[in-house]
Protein backbone atom coordinates (compact mmCIF):
# COMPACT_ATOMS: atom_id res chain seq x y z
CA MET A 1 54.60 3.78 -4.39
CA PHE A 2 56.67 1.20 -6.08
CA ASN A 3 60.05 -0.08 -4.88
CA ARG A 4 61.73 -1.32 -8.23
CA VAL A 5 61.87 1.69 -10.19
CA THR A 6 64.96 3.80 -8.76
CA SER A 7 67.45 2.13 -11.15
CA PHE A 8 65.36 2.79 -14.17
CA CYS A 9 64.38 6.24 -13.41
CA ARG A 10 68.33 7.29 -12.81
CA LYS A 11 68.87 6.01 -16.38
CA VAL A 12 65.96 7.91 -17.66
CA LEU A 13 67.16 11.05 -15.77
CA ASN A 14 70.58 10.79 -17.66
CA LEU A 15 68.99 10.54 -21.01
CA LYS A 16 66.33 13.24 -20.88
CA ASP A 17 68.57 15.91 -22.78
CA ASN A 18 69.22 13.31 -25.36
CA GLU A 19 66.04 12.96 -27.65
CA HIS A 20 67.57 10.17 -29.85
CA ASN A 21 68.55 7.88 -26.82
CA PHE A 22 65.58 8.46 -24.86
CA SER A 23 63.27 6.32 -27.05
CA GLU A 24 65.97 3.50 -27.16
CA LEU A 25 65.34 3.06 -23.37
CA ALA A 26 62.76 0.33 -22.84
CA PRO A 27 59.84 1.43 -20.58
CA LEU A 28 59.27 0.51 -17.05
CA VAL A 29 55.82 -1.81 -17.35
CA ILE A 30 54.13 -2.53 -13.98
CA PRO A 31 51.61 -5.31 -14.51
CA ARG A 32 48.03 -5.14 -13.24
CA ASP A 33 48.72 -6.63 -9.90
CA GLU A 34 51.43 -3.93 -8.88
CA HIS A 35 49.59 -1.06 -9.43
CA GLY A 36 46.26 0.52 -7.80
CA ILE A 37 44.35 1.57 -11.18
CA SER A 38 41.08 -0.18 -11.33
CA ARG A 39 38.74 0.18 -14.34
CA LYS A 40 35.86 0.95 -12.14
CA ASP A 41 37.43 4.09 -11.43
CA ILE A 42 37.68 4.92 -15.12
CA SER A 43 34.69 6.84 -17.05
CA GLU A 44 32.59 4.14 -18.82
CA ASN A 45 32.51 6.46 -22.23
CA ALA A 46 36.55 6.20 -21.90
CA LEU A 47 36.47 2.69 -21.65
CA LYS A 48 34.08 2.22 -24.63
CA VAL A 49 36.57 4.17 -26.59
CA LEU A 50 39.59 2.26 -25.53
CA TYR A 51 37.90 -1.19 -26.26
CA ARG A 52 36.77 -0.12 -29.59
CA LEU A 53 40.13 1.35 -30.63
CA ASN A 54 41.68 -1.97 -29.29
CA LYS A 55 39.17 -4.43 -30.94
CA ASN A 56 39.75 -2.56 -34.30
CA GLY A 57 43.46 -3.40 -34.13
CA PHE A 58 44.85 -0.15 -32.92
CA ASP A 59 47.01 0.57 -30.04
CA ALA A 60 44.76 2.41 -26.95
CA TYR A 61 46.30 3.86 -23.87
CA LEU A 62 44.68 6.03 -21.17
CA VAL A 63 47.34 8.75 -20.64
CA GLY A 64 48.53 11.83 -18.78
CA GLY A 65 46.53 13.48 -16.01
CA GLY A 66 43.77 10.38 -15.80
CA VAL A 67 46.65 7.88 -15.08
CA ARG A 68 48.70 10.09 -12.80
CA ASP A 69 45.58 11.16 -10.66
CA LEU A 70 44.54 7.43 -10.42
CA LEU A 71 47.99 6.49 -9.32
CA LEU A 72 47.42 9.21 -6.54
CA ASP A 73 44.33 8.09 -5.67
CA THR A 74 42.44 10.82 -6.42
CA GLU A 75 39.37 11.39 -9.15
CA PRO A 76 40.46 12.64 -12.48
CA LYS A 77 38.73 15.51 -13.92
CA ASP A 78 39.45 14.31 -17.54
CA PHE A 79 40.09 11.18 -19.38
CA ASP A 80 42.27 11.55 -22.31
CA ILE A 81 43.41 8.73 -24.72
CA ALA A 82 46.73 8.17 -27.00
CA THR A 83 46.69 6.08 -29.94
CA ASN A 84 48.32 5.01 -33.15
CA ALA A 85 45.09 5.67 -35.20
CA THR A 86 45.06 8.68 -37.03
CA PRO A 87 42.45 11.31 -36.25
CA GLU A 88 40.70 10.17 -39.54
CA GLU A 89 40.76 6.55 -38.67
CA VAL A 90 39.37 7.27 -35.17
CA ARG A 91 36.39 9.56 -36.89
CA LYS A 92 35.69 6.39 -38.93
CA LEU A 93 35.16 4.38 -35.85
CA PHE A 94 33.04 6.74 -33.76
CA ARG A 95 29.89 8.62 -35.32
CA ASN A 96 29.89 11.01 -32.46
CA CYS A 97 33.29 12.43 -33.30
CA ARG A 98 34.53 15.64 -34.34
CA LEU A 99 38.14 16.59 -35.32
CA ILE A 100 39.34 19.97 -34.00
CA GLY A 101 42.57 21.67 -33.53
CA ARG A 102 45.22 23.48 -36.22
CA ARG A 103 48.36 23.20 -33.98
CA PHE A 104 47.55 19.75 -33.47
CA ARG A 105 44.82 17.54 -34.82
CA LEU A 106 42.76 15.96 -31.98
CA ALA A 107 39.52 13.73 -31.95
CA HIS A 108 36.82 14.69 -29.69
CA ILE A 109 34.19 11.94 -29.11
CA LEU A 110 31.06 13.30 -27.59
CA PHE A 111 29.11 11.53 -24.88
CA GLY A 112 26.52 14.03 -24.06
CA ARG A 113 28.29 16.48 -21.76
CA GLU A 114 31.27 14.50 -21.51
CA ILE A 115 34.17 14.59 -24.07
CA ILE A 116 36.70 11.97 -24.38
CA GLU A 117 39.88 13.44 -26.26
CA VAL A 118 41.83 11.29 -28.34
CA ALA A 119 45.21 12.44 -29.62
CA THR A 120 47.45 10.46 -32.05
CA PHE A 121 50.88 9.46 -30.99
CA ARG A 122 53.16 12.59 -31.54
CA GLY A 123 56.61 12.23 -33.02
CA HIS A 124 59.78 14.19 -33.29
CA HIS A 125 59.73 17.45 -35.03
CA MET A 126 62.24 16.51 -37.52
CA SER A 127 60.48 13.36 -38.62
CA ASP A 128 59.71 13.04 -42.34
CA ALA A 129 56.06 13.02 -42.15
CA GLY A 130 55.05 14.36 -45.59
CA LYS A 131 52.25 16.90 -44.99
CA ASN A 132 51.98 16.32 -41.22
CA THR A 133 55.09 18.57 -40.44
CA ALA A 134 55.87 20.99 -37.51
CA SER A 135 56.58 24.72 -37.91
CA GLN A 136 58.14 27.07 -35.28
CA SER A 137 58.39 30.75 -34.89
CA SER A 138 61.80 32.58 -34.72
CA ASP A 139 61.68 32.30 -30.89
CA GLY A 140 61.19 28.50 -30.98
CA MET A 141 57.59 28.50 -30.25
CA LEU A 142 55.59 25.63 -32.14
CA LEU A 143 52.98 27.02 -34.68
CA ARG A 144 52.17 23.78 -36.03
CA ASP A 145 52.66 20.43 -34.67
CA ASN A 146 50.97 17.58 -36.92
CA VAL A 147 53.60 15.03 -36.62
CA TYR A 148 52.58 11.63 -35.87
CA GLY A 149 55.19 8.97 -34.39
CA SER A 150 55.38 5.93 -31.89
CA ILE A 151 54.30 5.74 -28.40
CA GLU A 152 57.90 6.18 -27.32
CA GLU A 153 58.26 9.60 -29.36
CA ASP A 154 54.96 10.46 -27.88
CA ALA A 155 55.97 10.11 -24.53
CA GLN A 156 59.10 12.12 -25.05
CA ARG A 157 56.93 15.00 -26.55
CA ARG A 158 54.86 15.18 -23.23
CA ASP A 159 55.58 18.24 -21.03
CA PHE A 160 56.23 16.58 -17.41
CA THR A 161 57.32 13.11 -16.25
CA VAL A 162 54.26 12.63 -14.14
CA ASN A 163 52.23 13.06 -17.33
CA ALA A 164 53.91 10.65 -19.37
CA LEU A 165 52.26 7.26 -17.85
CA TYR A 166 50.17 5.21 -20.14
CA TYR A 167 47.58 2.80 -18.94
CA ASN A 168 47.41 -0.24 -21.32
CA ILE A 169 43.77 -1.49 -22.15
CA ALA A 170 45.17 -4.60 -23.73
CA ASP A 171 46.94 -6.03 -20.55
CA PHE A 172 45.77 -3.12 -18.07
CA SER A 173 49.50 -2.72 -17.23
CA VAL A 174 51.14 1.03 -16.91
CA ARG A 175 53.78 2.14 -18.85
CA ASP A 176 56.24 4.55 -17.34
CA TYR A 177 58.66 6.19 -20.22
CA ALA A 178 60.28 9.06 -18.25
CA GLY A 179 60.53 8.29 -14.56
CA GLY A 180 57.03 9.44 -13.70
CA ILE A 181 56.41 7.02 -11.20
CA ALA A 182 59.57 8.00 -9.20
CA ASP A 183 58.86 11.63 -9.14
CA LEU A 184 55.13 10.97 -8.03
CA ASN A 185 56.78 9.11 -5.03
CA ASP A 186 59.33 11.97 -4.60
CA ARG A 187 56.41 14.55 -5.37
CA VAL A 188 58.09 16.49 -7.85
CA ILE A 189 57.22 18.15 -11.22
CA ARG A 190 60.19 17.69 -13.71
CA LEU A 191 59.90 18.69 -17.55
CA ILE A 192 61.10 16.06 -19.87
CA GLY A 193 63.60 17.48 -22.05
CA ASP A 194 65.75 20.49 -22.21
CA PRO A 195 63.41 22.97 -19.96
CA GLU A 196 64.53 26.22 -22.10
CA THR A 197 63.76 24.54 -25.38
CA ARG A 198 60.59 23.12 -24.05
CA TYR A 199 59.38 26.53 -22.63
CA ARG A 200 60.20 28.12 -26.03
CA GLU A 201 58.16 25.65 -27.78
CA ASP A 202 55.18 26.43 -25.74
CA PRO A 203 55.34 29.01 -22.99
CA VAL A 204 52.35 27.93 -21.50
CA ARG A 205 54.11 25.12 -20.19
CA MET A 206 55.48 27.44 -17.28
CA LEU A 207 51.91 27.95 -16.07
CA ARG A 208 51.24 24.27 -16.20
CA ALA A 209 54.44 23.82 -14.10
CA VAL A 210 52.94 26.02 -11.46
CA ARG A 211 49.48 24.72 -11.71
CA PHE A 212 50.35 20.88 -11.27
CA ALA A 213 52.67 22.29 -8.48
CA ALA A 214 50.11 23.87 -6.55
CA LYS A 215 47.29 21.20 -7.52
CA LEU A 216 49.22 18.08 -6.55
CA ASP A 217 50.96 19.78 -3.42
CA MET A 218 54.44 19.27 -5.16
CA SER A 219 57.53 20.96 -5.77
CA ILE A 220 59.13 22.07 -9.15
CA SER A 221 62.43 20.55 -9.82
CA GLU A 222 65.38 22.78 -9.63
CA GLU A 223 66.43 22.69 -13.50
CA THR A 224 62.53 22.91 -14.56
CA GLU A 225 62.34 26.15 -12.39
CA ALA A 226 65.50 27.67 -13.30
CA PRO A 227 64.57 29.22 -16.57
CA ILE A 228 60.99 30.33 -15.83
CA PRO A 229 61.66 34.01 -14.58
CA HIS A 230 63.79 34.97 -17.59
CA LEU A 231 61.50 33.36 -20.02
CA ALA A 232 58.13 34.67 -18.45
CA HIS A 233 57.83 37.46 -20.93
CA LEU A 234 57.28 34.74 -23.69
CA LEU A 235 53.72 34.63 -22.35
CA LYS A 236 53.04 38.01 -24.00
CA ASP A 237 52.96 36.11 -27.45
CA ILE A 238 50.38 33.73 -26.42
CA PRO A 239 46.84 34.63 -27.73
CA SER A 240 44.78 36.19 -24.93
CA ALA A 241 41.97 33.79 -25.60
CA ARG A 242 44.27 30.81 -24.47
CA LEU A 243 45.75 32.74 -21.29
CA PHE A 244 42.13 33.27 -20.20
CA GLU A 245 41.30 29.85 -20.26
CA GLU A 246 44.68 29.13 -18.42
CA SER A 247 43.91 31.87 -15.84
CA LEU A 248 40.73 30.00 -15.05
CA LYS A 249 42.81 26.62 -14.64
CA LEU A 250 45.18 28.60 -12.23
CA LEU A 251 42.84 30.71 -10.05
CA GLN A 252 39.72 28.29 -10.09
CA SER A 253 41.38 24.92 -9.16
CA GLY A 254 40.61 25.08 -5.71
CA GLN A 255 44.51 25.95 -4.85
CA GLY A 256 44.23 29.65 -6.28
CA LEU A 257 45.89 31.24 -3.57
CA ASP A 258 48.77 28.76 -3.32
CA THR A 259 49.14 29.10 -7.02
CA TYR A 260 49.13 32.98 -7.31
CA LEU A 261 51.76 33.10 -4.64
CA LEU A 262 54.02 30.83 -6.77
CA LEU A 263 52.92 32.91 -9.89
CA ARG A 264 54.46 35.70 -8.08
CA GLU A 265 57.46 34.13 -6.81
CA LEU A 266 58.34 32.95 -10.30
CA ASP A 267 57.44 36.39 -12.09
CA LEU A 268 54.57 34.76 -14.11
CA PHE A 269 51.83 36.65 -12.65
CA GLU A 270 52.65 40.09 -14.31
CA PRO A 271 52.52 38.64 -18.02
CA LEU A 272 48.86 37.64 -17.13
CA PHE A 273 47.83 40.81 -15.03
CA PRO A 274 50.07 43.65 -15.99
CA ILE A 275 47.61 46.35 -14.80
CA LEU A 276 48.06 45.05 -11.05
CA ASP A 277 52.09 45.17 -11.25
CA GLU A 278 52.23 49.02 -10.12
CA HIS A 279 49.93 48.10 -7.12
CA PHE A 280 52.46 45.16 -5.82
CA THR A 281 54.62 45.77 -2.80
CA GLU A 282 57.51 44.02 -1.31
CA ASP A 283 55.77 43.31 1.74
CA MET A 284 52.33 42.24 -0.13
CA SER A 285 50.63 44.88 2.03
CA SER A 286 48.77 47.15 -0.68
CA LYS A 287 45.03 47.07 -0.80
CA THR A 288 45.08 45.17 -4.19
CA GLU A 289 47.39 42.34 -2.59
CA GLN A 290 45.18 42.26 0.39
CA MET A 291 42.07 41.83 -1.74
CA LEU A 292 43.77 39.11 -4.18
CA GLU A 293 44.40 37.12 -0.85
CA ILE A 294 40.99 37.49 0.49
CA VAL A 295 39.05 36.64 -3.07
CA LEU A 296 41.19 33.68 -3.76
CA ARG A 297 41.00 32.09 -0.28
CA SER A 298 37.15 32.75 -0.57
CA THR A 299 37.16 31.02 -4.07
CA ASP A 300 39.09 28.06 -2.90
CA ARG A 301 36.77 27.63 -0.03
CA ARG A 302 33.77 27.66 -1.94
CA ILE A 303 35.21 25.22 -4.54
CA GLY A 304 36.14 23.00 -1.69
CA SER A 305 32.51 23.10 -0.45
CA GLY A 306 31.16 22.45 -3.88
CA GLN A 307 29.57 25.83 -4.15
CA ARG A 308 29.52 28.03 -7.69
CA ILE A 309 31.84 30.39 -8.55
CA ASN A 310 31.83 32.78 -11.18
CA PRO A 311 35.03 34.28 -13.10
CA ALA A 312 33.49 37.63 -13.24
CA PHE A 313 33.46 38.08 -9.56
CA LEU A 314 37.10 36.97 -9.25
CA PHE A 315 38.24 39.87 -11.82
CA ALA A 316 35.93 42.38 -10.48
CA ALA A 317 37.78 41.75 -6.86
CA MET A 318 41.11 41.75 -8.64
CA LEU A 319 40.66 44.82 -10.41
CA TRP A 320 38.48 46.94 -8.35
CA TYR A 321 41.45 49.09 -6.65
CA PRO A 322 43.11 49.76 -9.87
CA VAL A 323 39.75 51.18 -11.02
CA THR A 324 39.27 53.41 -8.05
CA ILE A 325 42.72 54.75 -8.27
CA ARG A 326 42.12 55.47 -12.09
CA THR A 327 39.00 57.29 -11.06
CA GLU A 328 40.70 59.61 -8.80
CA GLU A 329 43.23 60.34 -11.27
CA ILE A 330 40.70 60.99 -14.24
CA SER A 331 38.55 63.16 -11.58
CA PHE A 332 41.41 65.50 -10.65
CA GLU A 333 42.92 65.82 -14.22
CA SER A 334 39.59 66.27 -15.97
CA GLY A 335 37.10 67.91 -13.24
CA LEU A 336 34.69 65.32 -13.88
CA SER A 337 32.03 64.16 -11.35
CA TYR A 338 33.41 60.90 -9.44
CA TYR A 339 30.47 58.83 -11.09
CA ASP A 340 31.59 60.01 -14.68
CA ALA A 341 35.08 59.65 -13.62
CA PHE A 342 34.34 55.96 -12.35
CA MET A 343 32.64 55.04 -15.53
CA VAL A 344 35.74 56.04 -17.85
CA ALA A 345 38.03 54.40 -15.53
CA SER A 346 36.17 51.29 -15.50
CA ASN A 347 36.02 51.00 -19.12
CA ASP A 348 39.88 51.76 -19.45
CA ILE A 349 40.83 48.83 -17.07
CA ILE A 350 38.64 46.62 -18.55
CA ASP A 351 40.09 47.55 -22.25
CA GLU A 352 43.48 47.08 -20.94
CA GLN A 353 42.83 43.80 -19.14
CA VAL A 354 41.16 42.11 -22.11
CA LYS A 355 44.08 42.83 -24.26
CA THR A 356 46.17 40.20 -22.06
CA LEU A 357 43.09 38.16 -21.00
CA ALA A 358 40.36 37.70 -23.80
CA ILE A 359 37.52 38.20 -21.10
CA PRO A 360 34.20 37.32 -22.62
CA ARG A 361 31.51 39.95 -22.66
CA ARG A 362 29.12 38.11 -20.62
CA PHE A 363 31.95 38.43 -17.59
CA THR A 364 32.79 41.99 -18.27
CA ALA A 365 29.11 43.05 -18.31
CA MET A 366 28.79 41.40 -15.04
CA ILE A 367 32.14 43.17 -13.57
CA ARG A 368 30.72 46.58 -14.44
CA ASP A 369 27.30 45.51 -12.48
CA ILE A 370 29.19 44.54 -9.41
CA TRP A 371 31.30 47.70 -9.54
CA LEU A 372 28.53 49.88 -10.23
CA LEU A 373 26.48 48.36 -7.12
CA GLN A 374 29.24 49.46 -5.01
CA LEU A 375 28.35 53.08 -5.55
CA ARG A 376 24.75 52.36 -5.18
CA LEU A 377 24.88 50.46 -2.14
CA SER A 378 25.55 53.42 0.06
CA ARG A 379 22.23 55.04 -1.32
CA ARG A 380 19.71 53.43 1.02
CA THR A 381 16.97 56.23 1.46
CA GLY A 382 13.28 55.78 0.49
CA ASN A 383 12.51 52.66 -1.68
CA ARG A 384 16.03 52.40 -2.92
CA ALA A 385 17.18 49.67 -0.27
CA PHE A 386 14.23 47.50 -1.54
CA LYS A 387 14.92 47.99 -5.34
CA LEU A 388 18.57 47.30 -4.76
CA LEU A 389 17.63 43.67 -3.17
CA GLU A 390 15.81 42.99 -6.30
CA GLN A 391 18.77 43.49 -8.45
CA PRO A 392 20.37 40.32 -10.00
CA LYS A 393 23.95 40.99 -8.98
CA PHE A 394 22.87 41.98 -5.64
CA ARG A 395 24.26 39.05 -3.78
CA ALA A 396 27.68 39.06 -5.54
CA ALA A 397 28.00 43.17 -4.92
CA TYR A 398 27.14 42.56 -1.07
CA ASP A 399 29.66 39.63 -0.94
CA PHE A 400 32.38 42.15 -2.46
CA LEU A 401 31.23 44.85 -0.17
CA GLU A 402 31.95 42.64 2.60
CA MET A 403 35.75 41.97 1.36
CA ARG A 404 36.19 45.66 0.82
CA GLY A 405 34.79 45.98 4.73
CA GLU A 406 37.60 43.51 5.78
CA ILE A 407 40.27 45.67 4.05
CA GLU A 408 39.06 49.40 4.40
CA GLY A 409 37.19 49.06 7.76
CA GLY A 410 35.51 52.32 8.68
CA GLN A 411 32.17 53.24 6.94
CA ILE A 412 32.66 50.66 4.28
CA ALA A 413 32.35 47.96 7.07
CA GLU A 414 29.56 49.59 8.85
CA LEU A 415 27.74 49.47 5.40
CA ALA A 416 28.49 45.82 4.80
CA THR A 417 27.09 45.26 8.52
CA TRP A 418 24.02 47.20 7.57
CA TRP A 419 23.15 45.30 4.47
CA ARG A 420 23.84 41.83 6.12
CA ASP A 421 21.26 42.73 8.79
CA PHE A 422 18.89 44.44 6.38
CA GLN A 423 18.87 41.03 4.29
CA SER A 424 17.86 38.84 7.36
CA ALA A 425 15.21 41.17 8.80
CA GLY A 426 11.47 40.81 8.41
CA ASN A 427 9.61 43.42 6.54
CA ASP A 428 8.69 45.22 9.69
CA ASN A 429 12.32 45.43 10.79
CA LYS A 430 13.51 46.49 7.45
CA LYS A 431 11.03 49.67 7.61
CA THR A 432 12.28 50.26 11.17
CA MET A 433 15.91 49.93 9.77
CA LEU A 434 15.22 52.68 6.98
CA GLN A 435 13.31 55.05 9.43
CA ASP A 436 16.42 54.82 11.74
CA LEU A 437 18.79 55.22 8.97
CA ASN A 438 16.68 58.61 7.87
CA LYS A 439 16.57 59.90 11.45
CA ALA A 440 20.48 59.25 11.71
CA THR A 441 21.24 60.97 8.39
CA GLY A 442 18.66 63.69 8.45
CA ASN A 443 16.72 62.63 5.67
CA LYS A 444 13.20 62.97 6.01
CA LYS A 445 10.61 62.08 3.28
CA LYS A 446 9.21 65.21 1.93
CA PRO A 447 5.54 64.96 1.11
CA ARG A 448 4.49 64.92 -2.39
CA ARG A 449 3.50 68.20 -3.62
CA ARG A 450 0.02 68.20 -5.23
CA ARG A 451 -0.53 69.86 -8.43
CA ASN A 452 -2.87 72.69 -8.69
CA PRO A 453 -6.19 71.53 -10.18
CA SER A 454 -6.78 74.82 -11.54
CA ARG A 455 -3.38 74.54 -13.58
CA ARG A 456 -4.48 71.09 -15.27
CA ARG A 457 -4.85 71.19 -18.88
CA LYS A 458 -8.48 70.83 -20.01
CA PRO A 459 -9.16 68.11 -22.26
CA GLN A 460 -9.88 69.45 -25.89
CA ALA A 461 -13.06 68.58 -27.49
CA ASN A 462 -13.00 66.24 -30.42
CA LYS A 463 -12.90 67.80 -33.45
CA GLU A 464 -14.94 66.66 -36.58
CA THR A 465 -13.26 65.64 -39.39
C-alpha cells in the first residue's frame, strides 16, 4: 500500500512493549495525495461532527475501523471520532448529543438512525487525572477507565495496530502511530502492547482478534495469538449481556463459519456456548457440529445476498440437538411423555444458555416456537397442514426442518420434501396431497357424530320475577 513505512514500522514493533517510549516516537504522517481516503466515502454526519469540532478549536480525527476499512477500499460500518474535547465539551457543541458509558465516558451524536460516536483521547492508567481515574480487578480487568490523555497515548491504548490509524480533518492526512499500515499490507492482526496484559484488561479483545481476522481475511500474529487458549476462561467474568452482543458480531458478520472455526481452534467457543462443548468431537462429525456448519454457512449466504437474518433462528439451530438429547434423558428417567419431557428440556437448555449469553426474551420466545413446530410439522392430517401454514413462524420452522433433513435424512428429509411441495402447490393439489397422505397412513376422516335430537336440553321458560 505504501512503500515508505517499513523502517518506521520496525521501530514501532521494537517499542510496543515499552509504554513510555512508544509515545516518544513521531507518527508516520501520510499526506492527502499519498492515500486513497476521500471525503465522499465518509458519512456526511461524521463530517459535520469533525468540522464543528475543528472549527471550535478542538483536534478531530476519524479513527479506528472506519479509517482501516477506507484504506482497504471497503465500506465502513461505523464512523468513530476521537478528539481532545471532553465529553461535556462535546455535549455543549451538539444539542443532539447524549453521554453514555460508565467504564469509559462516550458522546453519542444522533442523526436519526445514524449514531456518530465521539471519544476523548484516552491516557495511561497511571495518569494523575483527578477524578478521571482507572480501576482494575484483581485479575487485571479494567472496571473503570475515564483517563484522558494525548493522541499519542490514545493510539497506544487502542487494541490492534490496524485500528490505531487517524484521519485528520484539519489537513486530510492519515497518522499511523503503531505500524498499522504495514500490518494492513501484510494482512496481520497484531495487538498493541503486551498481549497477556491487554487481554487481562479486557478479555473481549480475544474475541475481537478472531472477528477481525475472519472479517478482514487476515492472520493473527504469533505473539497476539499465543496467550489466547490459556486466557480464554477469563471470558466467563464478562457480563452475559455484553457477550450476547459480541456473539452477534462474531456469528452474524457474514464470515460466521470461518469465525466459528477459529473460535474452536483457540478454545474461545466453549466460554460462549458451554452447553455445546460435550457435543463436540475431534473429527467434527456430531449432529450438533454438522448443524453448526450448515446454519452458519446459510447465515453467511443470506448476509452476502442482503437477506434478513434473525438471531433466534441461529440459536434455535445451534441448541437443537442438545435439547433432543436432554429430552430423551428426562423422558427415560422420569417417565414423562416425550412432549412433556421436551418442554422441560427446552426450558432447561435456554435457562443454561442465557447465563452465558443474555439472549433477550423476544428471541427465546421465537426459539421455543421454532422448536415446538418441529414436533407439529409431522401432524398434517385434516386441517392441520393448512393451520400450520398460517403460523407466523412456519417459514423459519420449515427452513430449520430442511437443515435437519440434510443431517438426519430418512423420514425427516421426506417430511421436509413434502412440506416444500405442499407450500408451492395450488389449493386443489394441496387437498389431493392430504388425501394421498391419509390413504398412505391409513387415516380416514371419521364422519361427525350427530347429536340425538331427543337428548337436547329443552329451553327453560322465562320465570317471572
